[in-house]
Amino acid sequence: MRISISLLLAGAMLWSYPALAAQTPQDPATDIKAEAVSETSGETTVDVTPVEPVDPFSVALEEAFKGWPKAKTLAAKKDLAGLKEHYTQNSFKPLWIEDGKLSMRARKLIFFLSRAGRDGLNPEDYKTPSLSIGKDSSVTLDELARAELELSLAIVTYARHAQAGRLKPTKVSKSITLVPVSPDPLAVIDQVSSAEKPEKSLHSFQPQQDGYKRLREQLAKFRTLPKEKTPIQIAPGKALKLGSKGKRVEALRERLNVAATEENTRAVFDEALLKAVKEFQKNKDLHVDGIVGRRTLAILNGKKTSSEADLIANMEMWRWMPRDLGRFHVFVNVPEYRLRVYKDGSQTHTTRVVVGKFRNKTPIFSDEMEHVVVNPYWNVPASIAVKELLPKIRRDPRGYLAKRNYQVLTRVKGRTRVVDPRQINWSKFNAGRVRIRQAPGGRNALGRIKFLFPNKHAVYLHDTPSKSLFSRQRRAFSHGCIRVHNPFEFAEALFAEDKDWNSARLRSMLGNKERWVNLDKHVPVHLAYFTIRVNDDGDLNTFDDIYGHIGKLKVSLGL
């Protein structure tokens, strides 16, 4: 008679947690289930089939996921779900626990997270296990499993904060419509856990733009260097310029370290002092006119300094910006009233701009420039037509519109046509049926040229007939669009890589007929909001928080 017996071996394994040996279940190899399957000629065959070994730690880790507190935000839920997917795919094998305690890689990550403040983040947001866990025999499997999960959660949370910020931009203002991209938590844990140096891998989720890196350096200096002494103060008063005299001029000379040619000329604003003032204004990106007016005086007296909170808030703003600004791109910093063109990381052009006033904020977002329009029409937004033009039109429908080259359009026999303003009942004006536009020409509100990057805000860059505004220090006067100083010079920089177009060809198109030029290669355009900018030489420049975005951000971050 032949008897076949299957031996089922449950959990027959030697696992590497010596401190927990007492907790290991009894060796299941003694539990044998025999089943007679056949009879033969007196021979007995024993068929042994072991069950897949089960790691008690993996079981504990899986249970830790089940018992973990519910996440309070959608982002935190995604983090936890991404981690569970990783551990499920890898049979809940530990990443950070070895021999019943934290591995050296885990300890380095915990140390790194404890210094998150270097990047303007809060270390308290990344809860990590104690470094001493597992160093004595009292630790349990459940405690080790929770430590494993706790560290992994801290890692993916840090990566999300580092790359996409701690707040949604719209929490600060609805006019900030940047869309930061959070990293995939599954990709984060896979990348960091497999890296040779996991702490460096984790830090790579921080912004890589030069603007961010320079702010980070400034934050380190701010925290380590002794506070600078208050510079020599120049008393308030009338603007100082060439030929001015008095004690305020003496203070200015001392502040800029400009020696007088003779003792009796110390109180005289001479050519040497004029040169020094212009150099100071140039370095501070002020209007270079050699006149010490209100803005220049404030900077000279050091009243516009940055705090640690300002630096951190501006660093957070960088996390909202696109990771890749583009090899060739246009960058407008709204609080600075400044536009720059960059190619391969170097600035190729810069000019002054006028931005939206407080109640008509220029929105903050990124898009791509697609068209340049010469001799543009200005399609008056309905809000401007109703609030600003309508009261004047009602007083003199034909005269007011004709003097300013406005046209009235409405539907006639199924087509939109230009009509006589006297045909419209202006007392019952309906912006949905009647549209007002300004024809091309020297008095057109958009000037002679506009630069389009189609977006939901309906804002763009354009010329303006109001050139005098560019000489002002504070230049928030528009309805939201951005007016460009010397727009044809900007166009020359914009078409630098296009052999077919340049500013001369665009100027040749000037006239009273609207002409469109389509860009073969779309150019990234970034409308940004930074109140601190660090120059190439490390000089720090600060700007007014004209819309209050940085102030709200500091409050929201608890700064």
XYZ file of C-alpha atoms in Angstrom:
559
model
C 0.000 0.000 0.000
C 1.334 3.514 -1.072
C 0.442 6.537 1.178
C 1.112 10.165 -0.013
C 1.282 12.762 2.777
C 1.437 16.598 2.139
C 3.200 18.605 4.777
C 1.997 22.240 4.976
C 4.700 24.401 6.543
C 3.315 27.766 7.720
C 5.777 30.620 8.301
C 8.915 28.442 8.423
C 11.448 31.247 8.229
C 14.278 32.810 10.186
C 13.639 36.577 10.322
C 16.223 39.091 11.441
C 14.771 40.772 14.565
C 16.783 39.172 17.433
C 15.394 41.638 19.975
C 11.938 40.306 19.215
C 12.791 36.590 19.212
C 10.519 35.971 22.176
C 7.552 37.240 20.162
C 8.103 34.772 17.290
C 5.261 32.221 17.006
C 6.010 28.551 17.727
C 7.799 26.815 14.860
C 4.928 25.733 12.597
C 7.046 22.952 11.080
C 5.692 20.586 13.761
C 2.160 21.143 12.546
C 1.855 18.545 9.813
C -1.341 17.612 8.145
C -1.190 14.128 6.632
C -3.560 12.871 4.056
C -3.557 9.375 2.549
C -3.935 9.814 -1.156
C -3.212 6.314 -2.499
C -2.292 2.757 -1.645
C 0.681 1.020 -3.244
C 2.691 -2.100 -2.699
C 3.592 -1.291 0.902
C 5.745 1.741 0.056
C 5.026 5.093 1.721
C 5.737 8.397 -0.073
C 5.800 11.660 1.878
C 5.057 14.773 -0.258
C 6.150 17.987 1.518
C 4.804 21.319 0.146
C 5.788 24.387 2.284
C 3.506 27.409 2.530
C 4.995 30.797 1.440
C 6.800 32.168 4.534
C 5.048 35.103 6.263
C 7.121 37.916 7.762
C 5.530 39.016 11.052
C 6.792 42.566 10.478
C 5.000 42.756 7.112
C 1.790 41.664 8.822
C 2.275 44.359 11.469
C 2.976 47.002 8.834
C -0.156 46.106 6.904
C -2.130 46.409 10.133
C -0.489 49.797 10.812
C -1.962 51.108 7.563
C -5.421 49.909 8.607
C -5.202 51.598 11.979
C -3.564 54.836 10.824
C -5.565 58.035 11.559
C -7.616 59.335 8.646
C -5.928 62.046 6.621
C -7.476 65.515 6.968
C -6.727 66.817 3.473
C -7.014 65.416 -0.031
C -3.245 65.777 -0.522
C -2.533 63.823 2.666
C -4.982 61.102 1.550
C -3.099 60.792 -1.732
C 0.201 60.535 0.154
C -1.093 57.665 2.290
C -2.643 55.907 -0.719
C 0.620 56.192 -2.671
C 2.590 54.682 0.190
C 0.130 51.818 0.581
C 0.461 51.075 -3.133
C 4.248 50.915 -2.818
C 4.203 48.616 0.205
C 1.497 46.402 -1.302
C 3.552 45.957 -4.461
C 6.533 44.976 -2.309
C 4.754 42.624 0.117
C 4.990 45.228 2.914
C 8.740 44.825 3.195
C 10.376 47.508 5.349
C 12.477 50.293 3.831
C 13.865 51.871 6.987
C 13.938 49.107 9.640
C 16.834 46.675 9.797
C 17.572 44.184 12.590
C 14.732 45.588 14.659
C 15.873 49.225 14.584
C 16.263 52.210 12.261
C 18.812 51.760 9.491
C 21.615 54.245 8.919
C 19.799 55.525 5.806
C 16.723 56.165 7.904
C 18.731 58.037 10.522
C 20.239 60.310 7.855
C 16.781 61.092 6.506
C 15.485 61.932 9.981
C 18.425 64.298 10.520
C 17.768 65.895 7.113
C 14.081 66.440 7.883
C 14.950 68.009 11.226
C 16.760 70.740 9.246
C 13.897 71.519 6.862
C 14.047 75.118 8.083
C 17.037 75.688 5.785
C 14.572 75.705 2.891
C 12.007 77.817 4.665
C 9.889 74.822 5.682
C 8.730 73.881 9.182
C 10.435 70.743 10.612
C 7.406 70.213 12.855
C 5.355 69.362 9.748
C 7.405 66.180 9.282
C 6.879 63.921 12.249
C 9.600 61.272 12.430
C 10.252 58.340 14.799
C 12.691 58.562 17.675
C 16.265 57.621 16.783
C 16.366 55.379 19.858
C 13.541 53.122 18.756
C 14.545 49.466 18.635
C 17.659 49.916 20.768
C 16.174 47.906 23.639
C 14.247 44.659 23.816
C 10.996 46.320 24.903
C 10.076 47.487 21.396
C 7.152 45.721 19.761
C 6.444 44.823 16.162
C 3.568 47.302 16.121
C 5.847 50.117 17.286
C 8.423 49.334 14.607
C 5.745 49.184 11.935
C 4.377 52.577 12.987
C 7.919 54.019 12.919
C 8.377 52.700 9.364
C 5.132 54.238 8.168
C 5.717 57.483 10.055
C 9.065 58.091 8.348
C 7.718 57.250 4.905
C 4.838 59.686 5.406
C 7.253 62.411 6.487
C 9.279 61.828 3.311
C 6.382 62.136 0.865
C 4.937 65.128 2.755
C 8.267 66.938 2.603
C 8.586 66.230 -1.133
C 5.100 67.646 -1.755
C 5.774 70.781 0.293
C 9.186 71.257 -1.292
C 7.950 71.005 -4.871
C 4.410 72.431 -4.775
C 4.295 74.485 -1.571
C 2.275 74.200 1.606
C -0.684 76.272 0.387
C -2.794 76.460 -2.741
C -2.134 79.801 -4.503
C -5.850 80.622 -4.617
C -5.885 80.546 -0.789
C -3.818 83.735 -0.934
C -5.661 85.385 -3.839
C -8.048 84.312 -6.570
C -5.907 86.364 -8.960
C -3.008 83.913 -8.474
C -3.872 81.060 -10.817
C -0.522 79.310 -10.966
C -0.950 75.531 -10.841
C 1.910 73.937 -8.877
C 2.404 70.254 -9.646
C 2.691 67.935 -6.640
C 4.980 64.926 -7.058
C 3.451 61.453 -7.202
C 3.918 59.977 -3.687
C 4.528 56.507 -5.145
C 7.298 57.904 -7.364
C 8.735 59.840 -4.394
C 9.072 56.834 -2.110
C 10.423 54.683 -4.943
C 13.021 57.308 -5.854
C 14.167 58.139 -2.324
C 14.262 54.540 -1.065
C 16.366 53.356 -4.026
C 18.786 56.315 -4.069
C 22.384 55.859 -2.977
C 22.059 59.027 -0.892
C 18.354 59.285 0.004
C 18.641 62.664 1.733
C 20.062 64.269 -1.438
C 17.375 62.606 -3.491
C 14.716 64.070 -1.198
C 16.217 67.559 -1.392
C 16.019 67.428 -5.204
C 12.295 68.147 -4.942
C 13.105 71.736 -3.942
C 12.872 74.380 -6.731
C 15.920 74.425 -8.963
C 15.553 77.961 -10.352
C 18.369 80.414 -9.615
C 15.899 82.851 -8.050
C 14.969 80.296 -5.390
C 18.552 79.204 -4.732
C 19.656 82.806 -4.173
C 16.852 83.383 -1.673
C 17.889 80.214 0.143
C 21.441 81.536 0.401
C 20.129 84.856 1.721
C 18.067 83.025 4.354
C 21.186 81.211 5.567
C 23.106 84.504 5.752
C 20.239 86.191 7.555
C 20.308 83.530 10.261
C 24.065 83.304 10.728
C 25.477 86.775 10.164
C 25.178 89.504 12.802
C 22.466 92.030 12.074
C 23.751 94.930 9.981
C 24.023 98.304 11.613
C 21.488 100.917 10.599
C 23.072 102.998 7.830
C 23.662 106.725 8.236
C 20.263 108.401 8.111
C 19.464 111.260 5.739
C 16.736 113.497 7.104
C 13.515 113.776 5.085
C 12.987 116.874 2.980
C 12.971 118.115 -0.579
C 14.574 116.013 -3.295
C 18.356 116.327 -3.379
C 19.937 116.924 -6.782
C 22.930 118.505 -8.476
C 23.514 121.896 -6.867
C 21.642 121.177 -3.623
C 23.336 122.369 -0.440
C 23.125 121.742 3.286
C 23.594 119.199 6.050
C 21.431 116.619 4.256
C 23.935 116.684 1.397
C 26.759 116.107 3.898
C 24.891 113.070 5.259
C 24.356 111.793 1.718
C 28.045 112.169 0.965
C 28.944 110.209 4.112
C 26.328 107.539 3.356
C 27.779 106.925 -0.131
C 31.393 107.422 1.024
C 32.129 110.217 -1.458
C 34.963 112.529 -0.460
C 34.736 116.271 -1.099
C 37.391 118.004 -3.178
C 37.641 120.780 -0.615
C 36.406 121.284 2.935
C 33.908 123.951 1.908
C 32.316 121.679 -0.712
C 31.197 118.913 1.664
C 27.698 120.379 1.794
C 27.417 120.804 -1.984
C 25.813 118.199 -4.309
C 28.551 118.042 -6.959
C 29.295 115.878 -9.997
C 31.111 113.244 -7.927
C 28.072 112.834 -5.678
C 25.798 112.771 -8.714
C 27.797 109.873 -10.159
C 27.627 107.969 -6.844
C 23.846 108.451 -6.572
C 23.321 107.176 -10.122
C 25.473 104.119 -9.410
C 23.464 103.421 -6.246
C 20.193 103.750 -8.168
C 21.454 101.438 -10.893
C 22.485 98.751 -8.379
C 19.104 99.000 -6.636
C 17.225 98.916 -9.951
C 15.774 102.368 -9.308
C 15.121 105.066 -11.889
C 18.635 106.359 -12.673
C 18.240 110.124 -12.665
C 20.734 111.126 -9.960
C 17.955 112.712 -7.885
C 17.436 111.569 -4.299
C 13.656 111.526 -4.191
C 11.333 109.729 -1.786
C 11.977 106.192 -3.085
C 15.770 106.561 -3.351
C 15.882 108.164 0.095
C 13.939 105.276 1.643
C 16.390 102.730 0.210
C 19.398 104.808 1.296
C 18.054 104.930 4.854
C 17.511 101.180 4.887
C 13.813 101.390 5.686
C 12.876 98.779 3.106
C 14.654 95.749 4.532
C 13.587 92.130 4.349
C 12.685 89.956 7.297
C 13.134 86.221 7.597
C 9.394 85.852 7.037
C 9.628 87.822 3.774
C 12.390 85.549 2.509
C 10.428 82.404 3.376
C 7.233 83.723 1.758
C 9.096 84.549 -1.450
C 10.672 81.076 -1.421
C 7.154 79.647 -1.170
C 6.158 81.703 -4.216
C 8.909 79.979 -6.197
C 7.361 76.583 -5.398
C 4.232 77.686 -7.242
C 6.161 78.619 -10.383
C 6.662 76.128 -13.239
C 9.616 73.852 -12.612
C 10.958 74.637 -16.089
C 10.653 78.310 -17.027
C 11.873 77.610 -20.544
C 15.237 77.983 -22.260
C 13.961 81.217 -23.815
C 11.233 83.013 -21.866
C 9.671 86.297 -20.764
C 9.519 87.023 -17.019
C 7.471 89.895 -15.557
C 7.878 90.617 -11.845
C 4.759 92.625 -10.988
C 5.901 94.287 -7.690
C 9.140 95.313 -9.398
C 7.328 96.813 -12.417
C 9.944 95.103 -14.555
C 10.009 92.785 -17.591
C 12.979 90.613 -18.507
C 13.804 88.293 -21.390
C 16.032 85.300 -20.622
C 17.938 82.967 -22.887
C 19.850 79.979 -21.491
C 19.706 81.480 -18.009
C 21.093 84.899 -19.007
C 19.140 88.126 -19.242
C 19.057 89.494 -22.810
C 16.623 92.379 -22.371
C 14.862 94.317 -19.616
C 12.405 97.193 -19.546
C 9.950 98.963 -17.286
C 6.260 98.073 -17.202
C 3.014 99.463 -15.833
C 0.824 96.882 -14.058
C -2.720 96.684 -12.714
C -3.903 98.935 -9.913
C -4.972 97.350 -6.603
C -8.644 96.957 -7.568
C -7.657 95.642 -11.022
C -4.781 93.364 -10.023
C -2.596 91.900 -12.742
C -3.160 88.143 -12.408
C -0.223 85.881 -11.593
C 0.089 82.893 -13.949
C 2.173 81.329 -16.729
C 1.277 80.823 -20.370
C 2.807 80.957 -23.873
C 3.020 83.906 -26.236
C 1.538 83.014 -29.614
C 0.855 86.246 -31.518
C 2.076 89.805 -31.987
C -0.479 92.320 -33.282
C 0.570 95.564 -34.974
C -2.001 98.396 -35.123
C -4.337 96.590 -32.719
C -7.980 97.291 -32.066
C -8.857 97.710 -28.411
C -11.989 95.754 -27.593
C -13.225 97.596 -24.538
C -14.086 95.144 -21.722
C -17.738 95.300 -20.708
C -16.846 96.384 -17.159
C -14.884 99.406 -18.427
C -17.555 100.247 -20.984
C -20.284 100.304 -18.323
C -18.412 101.919 -15.436
C -16.172 104.415 -17.235
C -17.364 105.117 -20.774
C -21.155 104.889 -20.563
C -21.748 108.003 -18.374
C -19.686 110.105 -20.836
C -21.301 108.538 -23.904
C -24.804 109.318 -22.639
C -23.918 112.999 -22.396
C -22.592 113.120 -25.976
C -23.029 109.782 -27.823
C -21.512 110.746 -31.158
C -19.010 113.412 -30.138
C -17.328 111.512 -27.293
C -16.874 108.321 -29.314
C -15.749 110.079 -32.509
C -13.083 112.182 -30.783
C -11.468 109.067 -29.330
C -11.815 106.920 -32.431
C -14.276 104.489 -30.817
C -16.554 102.281 -32.882
C -19.863 100.723 -31.856
C -20.673 97.180 -33.002
C -23.902 95.213 -32.768
C -25.725 92.397 -34.563
C -27.480 93.445 -37.760
C -29.226 90.773 -39.846
C -27.209 88.027 -38.194
C -23.809 89.732 -38.595
C -21.762 91.936 -36.269
C -21.408 95.353 -37.887
C -20.159 98.843 -37.064
C -23.174 101.114 -36.559
C -23.858 104.793 -35.958
C -23.816 105.458 -32.177
C -27.093 107.341 -32.535
C -28.820 104.059 -33.420
C -28.180 102.743 -29.912
C -30.483 103.453 -26.983
C -27.720 104.293 -24.506
C -30.173 104.648 -21.616
C -30.831 100.901 -21.929
C -27.273 99.859 -22.825
C -26.791 96.070 -22.948
C -23.136 95.031 -22.906
C -24.156 91.602 -24.187
C -25.554 93.035 -27.405
C -23.460 96.145 -27.992
C -19.670 96.158 -28.121
C -17.312 99.129 -28.165
C -13.844 99.045 -29.679
C -11.152 101.611 -30.363
C -9.744 101.636 -33.885
C -5.967 101.471 -34.544
C -4.087 104.732 -34.320
C -1.871 106.920 -32.207
C -4.548 107.443 -29.530
C -5.393 103.755 -29.193
C -5.156 102.649 -25.539
C -2.986 99.686 -26.603
C -0.577 101.864 -28.543
C 0.888 100.500 -31.755
C 1.576 96.893 -30.791
C 0.388 94.174 -28.423
C 1.751 90.760 -27.473
C -0.806 87.990 -27.002
C -0.651 84.850 -24.878
C -4.335 83.742 -24.892
C -5.554 83.150 -21.339
C -8.740 83.103 -19.280
C -7.880 86.461 -17.710
C -7.849 88.255 -21.100
C -4.645 90.111 -20.162
C -1.639 90.712 -22.376
C 1.417 92.918 -22.905
C 1.019 96.064 -24.978
C 2.258 99.506 -25.945
C 0.615 102.660 -24.541
C 0.318 106.329 -25.536
C 0.710 107.281 -21.844
C 4.512 107.258 -21.779
C 4.882 109.589 -18.794
C 3.815 106.865 -16.351
C 7.048 104.944 -16.950
C 9.065 107.647 -15.191
C 7.230 107.037 -11.908
C 8.587 104.734 -9.229
C 5.164 103.218 -8.429
C 3.561 102.078 -11.664
C 0.292 100.310 -10.796
C -2.176 102.179 -13.033
C -3.667 99.730 -15.557
C -6.865 97.672 -15.561
C -4.793 94.477 -15.322
C -2.897 94.291 -18.609
C 0.809 95.114 -18.707
C 2.036 98.206 -20.539
C 5.553 97.888 -21.914
C 8.090 100.695 -22.155
C 9.842 100.755 -25.569
C 7.744 97.844 -26.929
C 9.574 97.596 -30.258
C 12.862 97.033 -28.434
C 11.091 94.263 -26.532
C 9.856 92.871 -29.863
C 13.454 92.832 -31.146
C 14.481 90.732 -28.140
C 11.431 88.525 -28.543
C 12.251 87.710 -32.172
C 15.975 87.233 -31.525
C 15.788 83.599 -32.621
C 13.479 84.205 -35.587
C 15.291 85.021 -38.850
C 12.116 86.226 -40.557
C 11.065 88.900 -38.060
C 12.605 91.874 -36.259
C 11.495 95.258 -34.959
C 12.276 97.006 -38.268
C 9.915 94.726 -40.179
C 7.241 95.215 -37.518
C 7.611 99.009 -37.726
C 7.160 98.831 -41.491
C 3.657 97.489 -40.825
C 2.567 100.548 -38.845
C -0.610 102.195 -40.098
C -4.344 102.018 -39.512
C -4.893 98.374 -40.448
C -4.593 95.630 -37.852
C -1.850 93.135 -38.748
C -1.184 89.792 -37.025
C 2.121 87.945 -36.744
C 2.013 84.357 -35.523
C 5.061 83.073 -33.661
C 6.442 79.840 -35.121
C 7.706 78.889 -31.665
C 5.576 79.838 -28.691
C 7.480 81.696 -25.990
C 6.764 80.958 -22.286
C 5.529 84.032 -20.419
C 5.566 84.167 -16.616
C 3.680 86.860 -14.712
C 5.252 86.494 -11.276
C 5.035 88.150 -7.863
C 8.261 88.508 -5.869
C 8.990 91.290 -3.395
C 12.640 90.205 -3.085
C 15.116 89.734 -5.901
C 18.791 88.852 -5.528
C 21.025 90.196 -8.292
C 23.831 88.250 -9.932
C 26.320 89.925 -7.575
C 24.329 88.846 -4.509
C 22.869 92.299 -3.872
C 19.372 92.021 -2.402
C 16.591 94.264 -3.749
C 13.176 94.603 -2.128
C 9.894 95.894 -3.545
C 6.562 96.986 -2.152
C 3.916 94.304 -1.607
C 1.524 96.250 -3.853
C -1.328 93.694 -3.751
C -0.675 92.324 -0.256
C -0.001 88.777 -1.541
C 3.171 88.315 0.503
C 1.501 89.669 3.633
C -1.376 87.185 3.312
C 1.045 84.365 2.575
C 3.051 85.117 5.723
C -0.116 85.053 7.826
C -1.303 81.789 6.245
C 2.060 80.150 6.929
C 2.061 81.337 10.520
C 5.070 83.581 9.959
